[in-house]
Amino acid sequence: MQKIKNSIVDRMIEQKCTSNEIDFLCYISMYQDITGRVTGVHYKDVCDATGMSIQGYYDTKASLEDKGFIICDKRDYSDCDISIVGNSYTGEKYNREGYINTNHNIFFCKEFRNLKAGAKLLAMKLMIITFSGKGYFEIGVKTFFDKQTGYQKRFGVSRRVMRSYLMSLKPLFSLGIKDGKYYIEPKRIIYRKAGAKEEAERYREKGVEVVLRRSRIKDPGQGRADLYKLFKQYDAKAEAGKKCLISLLDRAVKKSLTILNKGKTWIKYKIINIKLIHKLLRDEWEEEANKEEKTVTETNYNYELPPTHSRAPGNLDQHRYKNKFNNFEQRHYDFEELEKMLLLHDVPIS
């Protein structure tokens, strides 16, 4: 699902996201599933795609997590799973919410990458308006720069800075003024190029790359194409069942390597046996389905606290737990008498 919801773009403007934070969110959104989860985000992939440094990657990831845009989950030593908060595309509400397609060419071109953070956010906001309206944006110059209700207030900058943002978008948008109004229309460079990869194709390729990296398979040979076909066979079913196909296939590949290496800790033979992986994938699928069914049938819907947790305000010690560490018969000593014995008698040194 190569999409970012309009509400998230508004939050980015409100919290004044940096250029790296914008690039980070746009990049990972290209590989998210229907729930907004991105499996197997590797620092090198993000750095190569966005041009940020390694330290910049970790700083950006931490700042986005602090601001509440993402949730990180370390599932593997080599990468982590990241969920974009509020970017799920399930349920009826999805059909009523607008979004930006991050598979558009604008997010891959250097003209967008080189913009300042405010200009990037303005470009995304203009994309929302023009794509959901009549194809262009018409607004009065005074209204645009109004200090109380205009874009100058929304972005929290001066008129001069706001104008510099707008002028820097000329390589991406056609900008004209007539009768005291701005007429802004996106250029063709913004749209997806002919021959560019489809959304599903990008997701499958990234999934195969994650599975191979997590199993440390550097030269899979024909196995890469076989895994891609397996992704293509099951991705629609996984999306309908709200399952993470990458995680399921990752576990299946790791189990296949364990079987091929006869359970040894050190994996010597790193071979893609697609028939064995396919069988293990079906087993993983059934096992996860059984877990979900068991969870549903055994759920206890009584949420009342047990008596030990419902303490009255005046009797805080009434239900206090007893410390069982010393719960045995103790010996009793007269330490004063023992001290006198030590002082009055010579104790031999052993």
PDB file of N, CA and C in Angstrom, residues 6-8 16 25-26 46 59 71 78-79 97 110 118 135-136 153 177 198 219 227 234 282 307:
ATOM      1  N   ASN A   6      -3.971  11.775   4.207  1.00  0.00           N
ATOM      2  CA  ASN A   6      -3.944  13.243   4.287  1.00  0.00           C
ATOM      3  C   ASN A   6      -3.815  13.723   5.730  1.00  0.00           C
ATOM      4  N   SER A   7      -4.421  12.990   6.651  1.00  0.00           N
ATOM      5  CA  SER A   7      -4.359  13.387   8.061  1.00  0.00           C
ATOM      6  C   SER A   7      -2.934  13.321   8.596  1.00  0.00           C
ATOM      7  N   ILE A   8      -2.138  12.373   8.097  1.00  0.00           N
ATOM      8  CA  ILE A   8      -0.741  12.272   8.525  1.00  0.00           C
ATOM      9  C   ILE A   8       0.064  13.440   7.968  1.00  0.00           C
ATOM     10  N   LYS A  16       5.980  20.153  12.255  1.00  0.00           N
ATOM     11  CA  LYS A  16       7.163  20.669  11.566  1.00  0.00           C
ATOM     12  C   LYS A  16       8.239  19.604  11.400  1.00  0.00           C
ATOM     13  N   LEU A  25       9.490   8.744   6.078  1.00  0.00           N
ATOM     14  CA  LEU A  25       8.098   8.289   6.036  1.00  0.00           C
ATOM     15  C   LEU A  25       7.650   7.951   4.611  1.00  0.00           C
ATOM     16  N   CYS A  26       8.054   8.774   3.658  1.00  0.00           N
ATOM     17  CA  CYS A  26       7.677   8.514   2.264  1.00  0.00           C
ATOM     18  C   CYS A  26       8.286   7.202   1.767  1.00  0.00           C
ATOM     19  N   VAL A  46      17.395   2.448   3.497  1.00  0.00           N
ATOM     20  CA  VAL A  46      16.878   3.807   3.693  1.00  0.00           C
ATOM     21  C   VAL A  46      17.937   4.842   3.335  1.00  0.00           C
ATOM     22  N   ASP A  59      18.859   8.690  14.104  1.00  0.00           N
ATOM     23  CA  ASP A  59      18.294   9.887  14.726  1.00  0.00           C
ATOM     24  C   ASP A  59      16.873  10.137  14.224  1.00  0.00           C
ATOM     25  N   ILE A  71       5.965   3.194  15.128  1.00  0.00           N
ATOM     26  CA  ILE A  71       6.260   2.285  16.230  1.00  0.00           C
ATOM     27  C   ILE A  71       7.243   1.251  15.708  1.00  0.00           C
ATOM     28  N   SER A  78      19.167  -8.002  12.051  1.00  0.00           N
ATOM     29  CA  SER A  78      19.639  -7.188  10.934  1.00  0.00           C
ATOM     30  C   SER A  78      18.734  -6.006  10.611  1.00  0.00           C
ATOM     31  N   ASP A  79      17.478  -6.026  11.052  1.00  0.00           N
ATOM     32  CA  ASP A  79      16.550  -4.959  10.688  1.00  0.00           C
ATOM     33  C   ASP A  79      15.458  -4.861  11.742  1.00  0.00           C
ATOM     34  N   GLU A  97     -11.430   8.232   3.525  1.00  0.00           N
ATOM     35  CA  GLU A  97     -10.257   9.056   3.808  1.00  0.00           C
ATOM     36  C   GLU A  97      -9.418   9.252   2.554  1.00  0.00           C
ATOM     37  N   LYS A 110      15.191  14.061  -7.878  1.00  0.00           N
ATOM     38  CA  LYS A 110      16.115  14.866  -7.074  1.00  0.00           C
ATOM     39  C   LYS A 110      15.546  16.256  -6.792  1.00  0.00           C
ATOM     40  N   GLY A 118       9.920  22.527   4.664  1.00  0.00           N
ATOM     41  CA  GLY A 118       8.662  23.250   4.485  1.00  0.00           C
ATOM     42  C   GLY A 118       8.160  23.186   3.057  1.00  0.00           C
ATOM     43  N   GLY A 135      -7.977  19.568 -10.483  1.00  0.00           N
ATOM     44  CA  GLY A 135      -6.705  19.405 -11.180  1.00  0.00           C
ATOM     45  C   GLY A 135      -5.763  20.571 -10.996  1.00  0.00           C
ATOM     46  N   TYR A 136      -6.250  21.667 -10.455  1.00  0.00           N
ATOM     47  CA  TYR A 136      -5.390  22.813 -10.154  1.00  0.00           C
ATOM     48  C   TYR A 136      -5.909  23.504  -8.898  1.00  0.00           C
ATOM     49  N   LYS A 153       0.309  30.978   8.488  1.00  0.00           N
ATOM     50  CA  LYS A 153       0.017  30.573   9.869  1.00  0.00           C
ATOM     51  C   LYS A 153       0.130  29.053  10.035  1.00  0.00           C
ATOM     52  N   ILE A 177      -0.058  33.930 -11.790  1.00  0.00           N
ATOM     53  CA  ILE A 177      -0.848  34.907 -11.039  1.00  0.00           C
ATOM     54  C   ILE A 177      -1.726  35.670 -12.027  1.00  0.00           C
ATOM     55  N   GLU A 198       5.001  -1.474 -10.555  1.00  0.00           N
ATOM     56  CA  GLU A 198       3.719  -1.403  -9.881  1.00  0.00           C
ATOM     57  C   GLU A 198       3.906  -1.588  -8.375  1.00  0.00           C
ATOM     58  N   ASP A 219      23.724 -15.576  -2.169  1.00  0.00           N
ATOM     59  CA  ASP A 219      23.656 -15.964  -3.580  1.00  0.00           C
ATOM     60  C   ASP A 219      22.591 -17.048  -3.761  1.00  0.00           C
ATOM     61  N   LEU A 227      11.138 -17.674  -4.998  1.00  0.00           N
ATOM     62  CA  LEU A 227      10.503 -17.010  -3.856  1.00  0.00           C
ATOM     63  C   LEU A 227       9.552 -15.917  -4.321  1.00  0.00           C
ATOM     64  N   TYR A 234       0.688 -16.059  -3.060  1.00  0.00           N
ATOM     65  CA  TYR A 234       0.016 -15.977  -1.759  1.00  0.00           C
ATOM     66  C   TYR A 234      -0.281 -14.552  -1.284  1.00  0.00           C
ATOM     67  N   ARG A 282       2.812 -23.614   4.126  1.00  0.00           N
ATOM     68  CA  ARG A 282       1.431 -24.066   4.378  1.00  0.00           C
ATOM     69  C   ARG A 282       1.258 -24.489   5.835  1.00  0.00           C
ATOM     70  N   PRO A 307     -10.175 -10.018  43.744  1.00  0.00           N
ATOM     71  CA  PRO A 307     -10.324  -9.351  45.045  1.00  0.00           C
ATOM     72  C   PRO A 307      -9.034  -8.773  45.582  1.00  0.00           C
TER      73      PRO A 307
END
